[in-house]
Short mmCIF file of C-alpha atoms and ligand atoms in Angstrom, two decimals:
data_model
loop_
_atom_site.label_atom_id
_atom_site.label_comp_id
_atom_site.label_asym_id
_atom_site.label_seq_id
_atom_site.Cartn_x
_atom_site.Cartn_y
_atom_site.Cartn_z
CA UNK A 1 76.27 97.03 68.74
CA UNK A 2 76.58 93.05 68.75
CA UNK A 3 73.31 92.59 70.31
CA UNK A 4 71.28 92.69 67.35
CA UNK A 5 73.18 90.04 65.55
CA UNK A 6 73.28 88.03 68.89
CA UNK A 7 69.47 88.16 69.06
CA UNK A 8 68.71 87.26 65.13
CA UNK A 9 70.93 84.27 66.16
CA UNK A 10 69.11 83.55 69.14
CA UNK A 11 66.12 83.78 67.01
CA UNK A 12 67.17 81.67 64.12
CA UNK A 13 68.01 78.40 66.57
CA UNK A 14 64.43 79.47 68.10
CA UNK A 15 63.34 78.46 64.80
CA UNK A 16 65.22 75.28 64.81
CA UNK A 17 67.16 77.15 61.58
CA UNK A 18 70.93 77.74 63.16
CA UNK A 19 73.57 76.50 61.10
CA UNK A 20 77.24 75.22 62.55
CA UNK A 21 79.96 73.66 61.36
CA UNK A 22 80.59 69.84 61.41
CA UNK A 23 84.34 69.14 60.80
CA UNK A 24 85.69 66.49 59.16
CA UNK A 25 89.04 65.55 60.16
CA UNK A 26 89.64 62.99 57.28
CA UNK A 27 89.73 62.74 54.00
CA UNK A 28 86.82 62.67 52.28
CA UNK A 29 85.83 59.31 51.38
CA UNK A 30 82.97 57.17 51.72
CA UNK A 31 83.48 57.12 55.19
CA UNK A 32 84.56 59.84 57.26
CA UNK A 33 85.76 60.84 60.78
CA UNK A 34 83.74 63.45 62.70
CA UNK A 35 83.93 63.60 66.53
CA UNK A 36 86.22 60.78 66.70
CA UNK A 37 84.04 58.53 65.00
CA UNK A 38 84.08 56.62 61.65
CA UNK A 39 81.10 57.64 59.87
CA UNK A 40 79.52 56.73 56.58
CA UNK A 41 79.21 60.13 54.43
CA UNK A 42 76.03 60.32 52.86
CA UNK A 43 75.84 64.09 51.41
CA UNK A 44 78.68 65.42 49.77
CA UNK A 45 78.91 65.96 46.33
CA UNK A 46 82.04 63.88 45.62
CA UNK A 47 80.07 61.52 43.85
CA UNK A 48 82.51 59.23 42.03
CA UNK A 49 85.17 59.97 44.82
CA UNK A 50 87.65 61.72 42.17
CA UNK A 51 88.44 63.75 45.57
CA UNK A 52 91.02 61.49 46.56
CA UNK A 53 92.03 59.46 43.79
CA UNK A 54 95.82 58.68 43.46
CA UNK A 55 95.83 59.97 39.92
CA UNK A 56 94.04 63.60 40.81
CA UNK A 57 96.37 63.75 44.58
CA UNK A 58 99.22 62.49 41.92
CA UNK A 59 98.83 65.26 38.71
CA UNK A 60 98.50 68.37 41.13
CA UNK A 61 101.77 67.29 42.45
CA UNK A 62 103.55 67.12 39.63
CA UNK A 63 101.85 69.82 38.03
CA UNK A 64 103.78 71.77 41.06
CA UNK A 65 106.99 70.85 40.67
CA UNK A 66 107.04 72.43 37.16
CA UNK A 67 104.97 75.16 37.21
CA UNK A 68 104.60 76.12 41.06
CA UNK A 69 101.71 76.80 43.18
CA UNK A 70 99.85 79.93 42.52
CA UNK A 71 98.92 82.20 39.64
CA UNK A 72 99.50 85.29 41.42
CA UNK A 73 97.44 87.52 39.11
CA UNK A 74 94.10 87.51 36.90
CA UNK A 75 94.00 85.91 33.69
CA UNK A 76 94.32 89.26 31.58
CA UNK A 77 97.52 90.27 33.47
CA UNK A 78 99.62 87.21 34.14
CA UNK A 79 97.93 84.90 35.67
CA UNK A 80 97.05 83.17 32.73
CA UNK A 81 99.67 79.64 32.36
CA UNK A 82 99.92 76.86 30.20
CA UNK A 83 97.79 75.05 32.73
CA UNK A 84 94.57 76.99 32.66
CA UNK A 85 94.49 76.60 29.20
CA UNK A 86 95.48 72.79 28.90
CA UNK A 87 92.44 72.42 30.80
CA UNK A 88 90.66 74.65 28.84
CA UNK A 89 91.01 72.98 25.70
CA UNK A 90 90.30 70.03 27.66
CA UNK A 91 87.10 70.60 29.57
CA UNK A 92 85.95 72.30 25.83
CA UNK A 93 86.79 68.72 24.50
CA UNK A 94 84.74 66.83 26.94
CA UNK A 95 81.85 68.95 26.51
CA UNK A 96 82.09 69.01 22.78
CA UNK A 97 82.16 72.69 22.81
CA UNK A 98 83.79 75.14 20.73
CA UNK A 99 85.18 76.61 24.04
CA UNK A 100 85.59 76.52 27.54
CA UNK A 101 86.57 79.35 30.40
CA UNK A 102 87.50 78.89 33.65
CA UNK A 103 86.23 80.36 36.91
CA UNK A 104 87.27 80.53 40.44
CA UNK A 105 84.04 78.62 41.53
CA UNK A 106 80.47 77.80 40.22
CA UNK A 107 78.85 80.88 42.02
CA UNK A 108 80.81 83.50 40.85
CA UNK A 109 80.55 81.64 37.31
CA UNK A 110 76.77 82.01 37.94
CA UNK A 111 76.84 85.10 39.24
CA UNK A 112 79.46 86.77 36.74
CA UNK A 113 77.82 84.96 33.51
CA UNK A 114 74.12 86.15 34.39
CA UNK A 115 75.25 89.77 35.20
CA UNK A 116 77.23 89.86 32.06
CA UNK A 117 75.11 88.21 29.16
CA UNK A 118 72.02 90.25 30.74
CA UNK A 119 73.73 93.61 31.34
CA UNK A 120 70.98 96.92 31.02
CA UNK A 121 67.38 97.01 31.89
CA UNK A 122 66.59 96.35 28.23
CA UNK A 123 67.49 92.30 28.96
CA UNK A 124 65.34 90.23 30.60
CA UNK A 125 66.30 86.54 32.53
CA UNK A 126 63.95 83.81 32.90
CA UNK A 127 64.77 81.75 36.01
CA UNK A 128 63.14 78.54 37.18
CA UNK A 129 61.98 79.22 41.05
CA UNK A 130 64.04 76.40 42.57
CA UNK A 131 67.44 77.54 40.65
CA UNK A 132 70.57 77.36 42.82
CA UNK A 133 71.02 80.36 44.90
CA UNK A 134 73.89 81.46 42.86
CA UNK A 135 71.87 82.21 40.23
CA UNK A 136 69.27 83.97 42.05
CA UNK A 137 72.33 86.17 43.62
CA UNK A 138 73.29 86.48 39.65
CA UNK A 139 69.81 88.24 38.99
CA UNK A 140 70.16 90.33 41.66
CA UNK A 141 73.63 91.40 40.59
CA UNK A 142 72.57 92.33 36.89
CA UNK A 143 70.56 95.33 35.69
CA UNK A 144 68.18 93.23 34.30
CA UNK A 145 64.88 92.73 34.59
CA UNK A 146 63.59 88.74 35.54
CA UNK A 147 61.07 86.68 36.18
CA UNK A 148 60.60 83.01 37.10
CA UNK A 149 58.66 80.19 36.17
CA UNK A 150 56.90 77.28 38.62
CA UNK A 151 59.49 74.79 38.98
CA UNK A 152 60.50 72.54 35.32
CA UNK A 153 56.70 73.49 33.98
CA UNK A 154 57.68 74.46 30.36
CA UNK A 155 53.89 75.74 29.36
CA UNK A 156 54.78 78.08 32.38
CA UNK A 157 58.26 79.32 30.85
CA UNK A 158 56.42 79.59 27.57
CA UNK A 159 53.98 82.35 29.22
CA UNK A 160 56.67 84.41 30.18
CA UNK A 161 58.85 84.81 27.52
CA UNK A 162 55.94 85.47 25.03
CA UNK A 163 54.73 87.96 27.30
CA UNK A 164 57.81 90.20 28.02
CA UNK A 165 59.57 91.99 25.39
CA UNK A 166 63.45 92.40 25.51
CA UNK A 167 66.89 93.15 23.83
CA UNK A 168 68.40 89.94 24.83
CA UNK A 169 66.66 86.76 26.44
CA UNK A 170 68.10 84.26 29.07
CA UNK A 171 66.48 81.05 30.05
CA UNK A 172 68.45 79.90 33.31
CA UNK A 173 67.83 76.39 34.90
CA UNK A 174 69.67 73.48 36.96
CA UNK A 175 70.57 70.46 34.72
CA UNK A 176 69.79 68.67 37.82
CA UNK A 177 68.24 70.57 40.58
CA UNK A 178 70.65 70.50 43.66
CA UNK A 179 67.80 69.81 46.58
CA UNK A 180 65.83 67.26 44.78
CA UNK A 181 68.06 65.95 42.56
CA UNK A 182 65.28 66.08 39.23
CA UNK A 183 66.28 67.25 35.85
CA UNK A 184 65.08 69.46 33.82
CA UNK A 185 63.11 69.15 30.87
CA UNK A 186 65.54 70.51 28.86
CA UNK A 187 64.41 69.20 25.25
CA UNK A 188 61.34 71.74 25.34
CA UNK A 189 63.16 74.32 27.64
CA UNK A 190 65.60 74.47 24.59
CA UNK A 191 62.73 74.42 22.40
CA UNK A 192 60.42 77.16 23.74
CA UNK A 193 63.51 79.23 24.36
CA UNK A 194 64.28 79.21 20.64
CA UNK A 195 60.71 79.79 19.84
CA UNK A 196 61.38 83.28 21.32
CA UNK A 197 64.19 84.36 20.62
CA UNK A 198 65.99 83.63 24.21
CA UNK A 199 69.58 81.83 24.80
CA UNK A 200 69.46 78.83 26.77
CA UNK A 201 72.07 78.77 29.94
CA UNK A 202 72.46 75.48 31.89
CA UNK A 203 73.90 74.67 35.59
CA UNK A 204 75.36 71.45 34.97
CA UNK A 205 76.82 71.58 38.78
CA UNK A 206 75.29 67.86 39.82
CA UNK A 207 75.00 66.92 36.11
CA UNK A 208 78.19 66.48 35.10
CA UNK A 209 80.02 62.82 35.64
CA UNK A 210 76.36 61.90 36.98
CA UNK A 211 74.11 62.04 33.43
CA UNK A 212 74.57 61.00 30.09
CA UNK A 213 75.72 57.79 29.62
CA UNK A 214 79.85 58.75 30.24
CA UNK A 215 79.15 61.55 32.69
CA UNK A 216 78.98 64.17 30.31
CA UNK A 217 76.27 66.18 31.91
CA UNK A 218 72.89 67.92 30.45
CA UNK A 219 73.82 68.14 26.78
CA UNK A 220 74.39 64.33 26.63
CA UNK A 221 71.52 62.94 28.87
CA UNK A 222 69.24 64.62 26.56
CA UNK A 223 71.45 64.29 23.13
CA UNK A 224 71.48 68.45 23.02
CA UNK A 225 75.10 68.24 21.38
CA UNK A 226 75.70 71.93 20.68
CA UNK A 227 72.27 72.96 21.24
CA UNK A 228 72.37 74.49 24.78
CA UNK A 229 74.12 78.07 24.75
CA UNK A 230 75.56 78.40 27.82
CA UNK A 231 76.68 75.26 30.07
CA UNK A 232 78.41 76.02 33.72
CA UNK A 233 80.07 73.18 35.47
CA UNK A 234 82.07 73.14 38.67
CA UNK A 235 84.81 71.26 39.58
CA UNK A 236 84.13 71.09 43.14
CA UNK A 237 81.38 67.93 43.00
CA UNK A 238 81.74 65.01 40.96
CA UNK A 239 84.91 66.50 39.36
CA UNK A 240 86.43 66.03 43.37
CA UNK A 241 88.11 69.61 43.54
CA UNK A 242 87.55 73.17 43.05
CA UNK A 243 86.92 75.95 40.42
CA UNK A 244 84.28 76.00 37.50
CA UNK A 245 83.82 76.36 33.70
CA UNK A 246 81.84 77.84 31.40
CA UNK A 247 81.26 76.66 28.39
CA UNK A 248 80.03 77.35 24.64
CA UNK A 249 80.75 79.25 21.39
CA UNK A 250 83.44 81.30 21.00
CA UNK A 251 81.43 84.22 20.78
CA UNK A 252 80.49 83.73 24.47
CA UNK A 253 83.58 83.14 26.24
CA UNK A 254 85.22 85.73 24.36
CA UNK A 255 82.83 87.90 25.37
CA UNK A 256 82.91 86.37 29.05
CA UNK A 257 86.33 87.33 28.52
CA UNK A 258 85.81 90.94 27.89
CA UNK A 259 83.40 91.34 29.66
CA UNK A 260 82.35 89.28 32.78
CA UNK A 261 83.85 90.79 36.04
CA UNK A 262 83.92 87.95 38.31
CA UNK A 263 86.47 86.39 35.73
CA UNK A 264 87.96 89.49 34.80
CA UNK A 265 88.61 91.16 38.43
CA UNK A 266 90.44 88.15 40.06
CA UNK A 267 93.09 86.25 40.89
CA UNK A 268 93.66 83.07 38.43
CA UNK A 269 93.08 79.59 39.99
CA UNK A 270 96.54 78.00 41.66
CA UNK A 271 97.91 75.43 39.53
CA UNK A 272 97.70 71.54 41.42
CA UNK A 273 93.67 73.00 41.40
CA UNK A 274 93.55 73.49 37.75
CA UNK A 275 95.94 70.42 37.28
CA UNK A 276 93.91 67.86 39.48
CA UNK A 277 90.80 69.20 37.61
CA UNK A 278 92.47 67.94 33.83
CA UNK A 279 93.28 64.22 35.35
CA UNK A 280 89.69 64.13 36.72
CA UNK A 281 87.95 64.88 33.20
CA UNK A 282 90.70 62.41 32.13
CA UNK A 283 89.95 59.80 34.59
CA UNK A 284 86.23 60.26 33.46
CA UNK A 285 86.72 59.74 30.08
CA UNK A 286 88.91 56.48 30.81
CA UNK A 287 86.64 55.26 32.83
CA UNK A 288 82.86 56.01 32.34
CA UNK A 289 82.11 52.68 34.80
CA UNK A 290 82.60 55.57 37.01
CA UNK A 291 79.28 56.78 36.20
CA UNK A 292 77.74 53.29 36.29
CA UNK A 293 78.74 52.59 39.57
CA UNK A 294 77.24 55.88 41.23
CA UNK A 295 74.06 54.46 39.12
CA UNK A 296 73.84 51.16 40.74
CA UNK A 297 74.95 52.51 44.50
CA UNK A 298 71.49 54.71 44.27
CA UNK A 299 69.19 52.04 42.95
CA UNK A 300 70.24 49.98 45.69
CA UNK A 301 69.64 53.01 47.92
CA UNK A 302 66.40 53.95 46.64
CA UNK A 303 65.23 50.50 46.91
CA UNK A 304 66.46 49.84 50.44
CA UNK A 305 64.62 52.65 51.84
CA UNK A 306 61.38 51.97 49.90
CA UNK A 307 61.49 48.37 51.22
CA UNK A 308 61.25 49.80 54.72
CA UNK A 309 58.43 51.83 53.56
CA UNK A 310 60.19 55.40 52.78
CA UNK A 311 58.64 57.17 49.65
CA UNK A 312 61.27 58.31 47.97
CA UNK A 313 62.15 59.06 43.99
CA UNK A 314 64.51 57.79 42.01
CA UNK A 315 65.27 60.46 39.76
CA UNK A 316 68.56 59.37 38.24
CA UNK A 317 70.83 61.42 39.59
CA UNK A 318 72.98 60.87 42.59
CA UNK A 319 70.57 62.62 44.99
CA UNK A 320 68.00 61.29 47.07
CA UNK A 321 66.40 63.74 48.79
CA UNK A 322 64.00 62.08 52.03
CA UNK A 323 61.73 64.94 53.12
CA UNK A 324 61.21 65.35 56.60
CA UNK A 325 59.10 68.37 56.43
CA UNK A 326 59.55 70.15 59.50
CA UNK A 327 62.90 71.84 60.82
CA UNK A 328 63.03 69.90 64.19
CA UNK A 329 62.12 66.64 63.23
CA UNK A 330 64.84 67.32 60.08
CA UNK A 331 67.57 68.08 62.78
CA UNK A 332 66.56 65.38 64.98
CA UNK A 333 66.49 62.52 62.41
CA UNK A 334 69.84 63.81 61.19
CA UNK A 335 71.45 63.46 65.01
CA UNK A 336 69.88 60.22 65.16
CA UNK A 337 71.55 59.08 61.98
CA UNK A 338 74.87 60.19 63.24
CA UNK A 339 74.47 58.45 66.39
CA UNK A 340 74.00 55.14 64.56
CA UNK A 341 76.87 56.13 62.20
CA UNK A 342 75.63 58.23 59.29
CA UNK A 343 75.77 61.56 58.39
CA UNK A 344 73.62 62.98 56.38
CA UNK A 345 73.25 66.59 56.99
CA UNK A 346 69.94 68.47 57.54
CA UNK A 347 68.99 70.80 54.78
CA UNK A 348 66.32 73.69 55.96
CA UNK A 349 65.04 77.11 54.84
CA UNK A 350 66.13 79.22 53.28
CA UNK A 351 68.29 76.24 51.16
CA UNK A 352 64.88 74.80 50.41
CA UNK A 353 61.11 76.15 50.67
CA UNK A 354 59.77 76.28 54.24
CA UNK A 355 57.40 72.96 55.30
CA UNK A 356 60.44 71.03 52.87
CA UNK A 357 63.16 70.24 55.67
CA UNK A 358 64.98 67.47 54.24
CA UNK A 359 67.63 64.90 54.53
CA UNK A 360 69.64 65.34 50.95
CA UNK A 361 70.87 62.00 50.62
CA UNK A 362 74.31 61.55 48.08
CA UNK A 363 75.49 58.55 46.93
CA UNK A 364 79.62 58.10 46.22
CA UNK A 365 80.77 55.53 43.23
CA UNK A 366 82.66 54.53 46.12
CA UNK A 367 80.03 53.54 48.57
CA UNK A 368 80.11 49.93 49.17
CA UNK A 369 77.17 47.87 49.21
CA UNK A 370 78.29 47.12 52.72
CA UNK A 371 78.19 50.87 53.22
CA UNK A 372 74.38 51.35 51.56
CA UNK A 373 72.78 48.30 53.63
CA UNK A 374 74.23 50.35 57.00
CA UNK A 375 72.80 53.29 56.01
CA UNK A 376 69.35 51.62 55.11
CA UNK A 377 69.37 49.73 58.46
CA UNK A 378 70.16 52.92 60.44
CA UNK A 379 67.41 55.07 58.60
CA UNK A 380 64.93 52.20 59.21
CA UNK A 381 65.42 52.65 62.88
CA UNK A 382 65.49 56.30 62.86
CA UNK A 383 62.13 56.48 60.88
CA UNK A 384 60.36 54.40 63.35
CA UNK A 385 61.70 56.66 65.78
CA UNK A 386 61.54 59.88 64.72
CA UNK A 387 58.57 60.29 61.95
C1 PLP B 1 77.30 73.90 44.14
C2 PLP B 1 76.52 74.60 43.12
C3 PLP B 1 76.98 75.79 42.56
C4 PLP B 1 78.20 76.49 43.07
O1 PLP B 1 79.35 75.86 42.65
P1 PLP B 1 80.69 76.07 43.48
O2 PLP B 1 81.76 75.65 42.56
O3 PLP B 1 80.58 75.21 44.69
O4 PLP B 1 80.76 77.51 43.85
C5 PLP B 1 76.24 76.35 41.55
N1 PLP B 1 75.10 75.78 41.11
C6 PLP B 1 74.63 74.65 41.64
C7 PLP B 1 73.37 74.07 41.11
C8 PLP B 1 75.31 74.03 42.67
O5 PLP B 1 74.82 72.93 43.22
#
């Protein structure tokens, strides 16, 4: 019975396209401990290192000793405590929204919210082709029809909608696309979508505390204030934890409420999660250097590699993707890097479109410049070696 499985393994590392797990057995900071060694982190998504900040580690303590550890049922039964909706009101408040919901995590937010605003056959959703999995898995889960457009070409998006009739309309894209770190174009995605009819629904996963001039995401970078329908942040990137919200009008949540199973049909996030997640937003709002810092880290970055003669964009997120191109020589270069203390992991097909093997590079708030020069030193010897 196992042999099939064992042989679509065997044939996956064939194709230099087995995954395993690296463990970390640190915290997660700027520099972290794999294998025994200290190693400068250079692709998570902790971008202004709100993972382990005092204040966060401190609130979900506290938040403990008053109202315990878990939820122990779904929001509609009992799960729902003072908590949840403290950061609620919160998260609605930083986004300048009428309201917020949470969810358990960005992909079933994606996943639930698609399947729900798009529900019958009648509905159509309109999906940019390098949108996060999750919201590919969110088409697939609804009963509508969709269709996608070439990656942030507007013109494109505008073809579609005007040629497909439907009940209800959803435009879907990344605020920031998660493999190449680009935004979208979201003043004439907004527009067009209007034009015809169709509600606008951002990811704001590596948007938020990244864009807009105090980290507030899509909806500030591009002054959309109230203009983009549905927004969906998670809390596990540059928020440091875990968990996601949705946010918008109160039409929409309450009808997320009502009617989106993937909030409805489980269990309510623990508290010290939903706890940490309020002193994070609050820490961002205190603090929008925050968001400065991560700024400056990837200049410095971007220019370091280009001075040893890497092509890379800066596209004013915290991502710097470095394509490699093919699978082995992806894998290799990331080995290489860890041997000279830097990991950056290898990101391959089906993450990103075949021929596009790439090194996803992350910068942290907390990176020091000490830190960036390293990493620019070690990829200088690994390109010589290795491209
Ligand atoms: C990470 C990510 C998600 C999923 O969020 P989780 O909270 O980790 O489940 C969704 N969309 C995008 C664009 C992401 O990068």
């Amino acid at each position: 019975m196992l042999e099939a499985f064992e042989k679509e393994l065997e044939e996956l590392k064939k194709r230099n396209l087995y995954r395993n797990l690296i463990r970390i057995d640190s915290t997660q900071g700027p520099e972290v401990v794999i294998n025994g060694r200290k190693v400068i982190l250079m692709c998570s998504n902790n971008y202004l290192g709100l993972a382990n900040h005092p204040r966060v580690i401190d609130a979900a303590k506290k938040a403990m000793d008053i109202y315990g550890y878990g939820a122990v049922a779904s929001r509609l039964v009992s799960g729902n405590m003072t908590i949840h909706e403290e950061f609620e009101r919160k998260a609605a408040d930083f986004k300048k929204c009428e309201r917020a919901l949470l969810f358990n995590c960005g992909y079933m937010a994606n996943v639930g919210v698609i399947s729900s605003i798009c529900d019958s056959a009648e509905d159509l959703v309109v999906s940019d082709k390098l949108n996060h999995a999750s919201i590919i898995d969110g088409l697939m889960l609804s009963k509508a029809r969709f269709a996608t457009f070439r990656h942030n070409d507007v013109e494109h998006l505008e073809k579609v909608l005007k040629a497909k009739k439907a009940r209800r309309k959803l435009v879907v894209v990344d605020g920031v696309f998660s493999m190449d770190g680009d935004i979208a174009p979201l003043r004439e995605i907004v527009e067009v979508s209007r034009k015809y009819g169709a509600l606008v629904m951002v990811d704001d996963a590596h948007a938020t505390g990244v864009i807009g001039e105090t980290g507030r995401g899509s909806c500030e970078y591009w002054d959309l204030w109230g203009e983009i329908d549905i927004q969906m942040c998670t809390l596990g990137k540059a928020l440091g934890g875990f968990g996601a919200f949705v946010c918008g009008s109160r039409v929409i949540i309450d009808y997320l409420i009502n009617k989106c199973r993937p909030f409805i049909y489980t269990t309510a996030l623990p508290v010290p999660v939903v706890a940490a997640a309020v002193e994070s937003i609050k820490i961002l709002e205190e603090d929008p250097g925050l968001v400065k810092r991560l700024r400056e880290d990837v200049v410095c970055f971007v220019e370091g590699l280009r001075s040893i003669g890497l092509d890379v964009k800066d596209n004013g997120t915290a991502i710097v993707p470095v394509i490699i191109g093919d699978e082995k020589k992806c894998l290799a270069f990331s080995r290489r890097l860890f041997e000279l203390g830097v990991y950056v992991a290898a990101i391959r097909p089906p993450t990103v479109p075949k021929g596009t093997s790439r090194l996803r590079v992350t910068l942290m708030a907390t990176h020091t410049k000490e830190h960036i020069e390293r990493a620019i030193d070690a990829f200088k010897k690994v390109a010589e070696e290795v491209i």
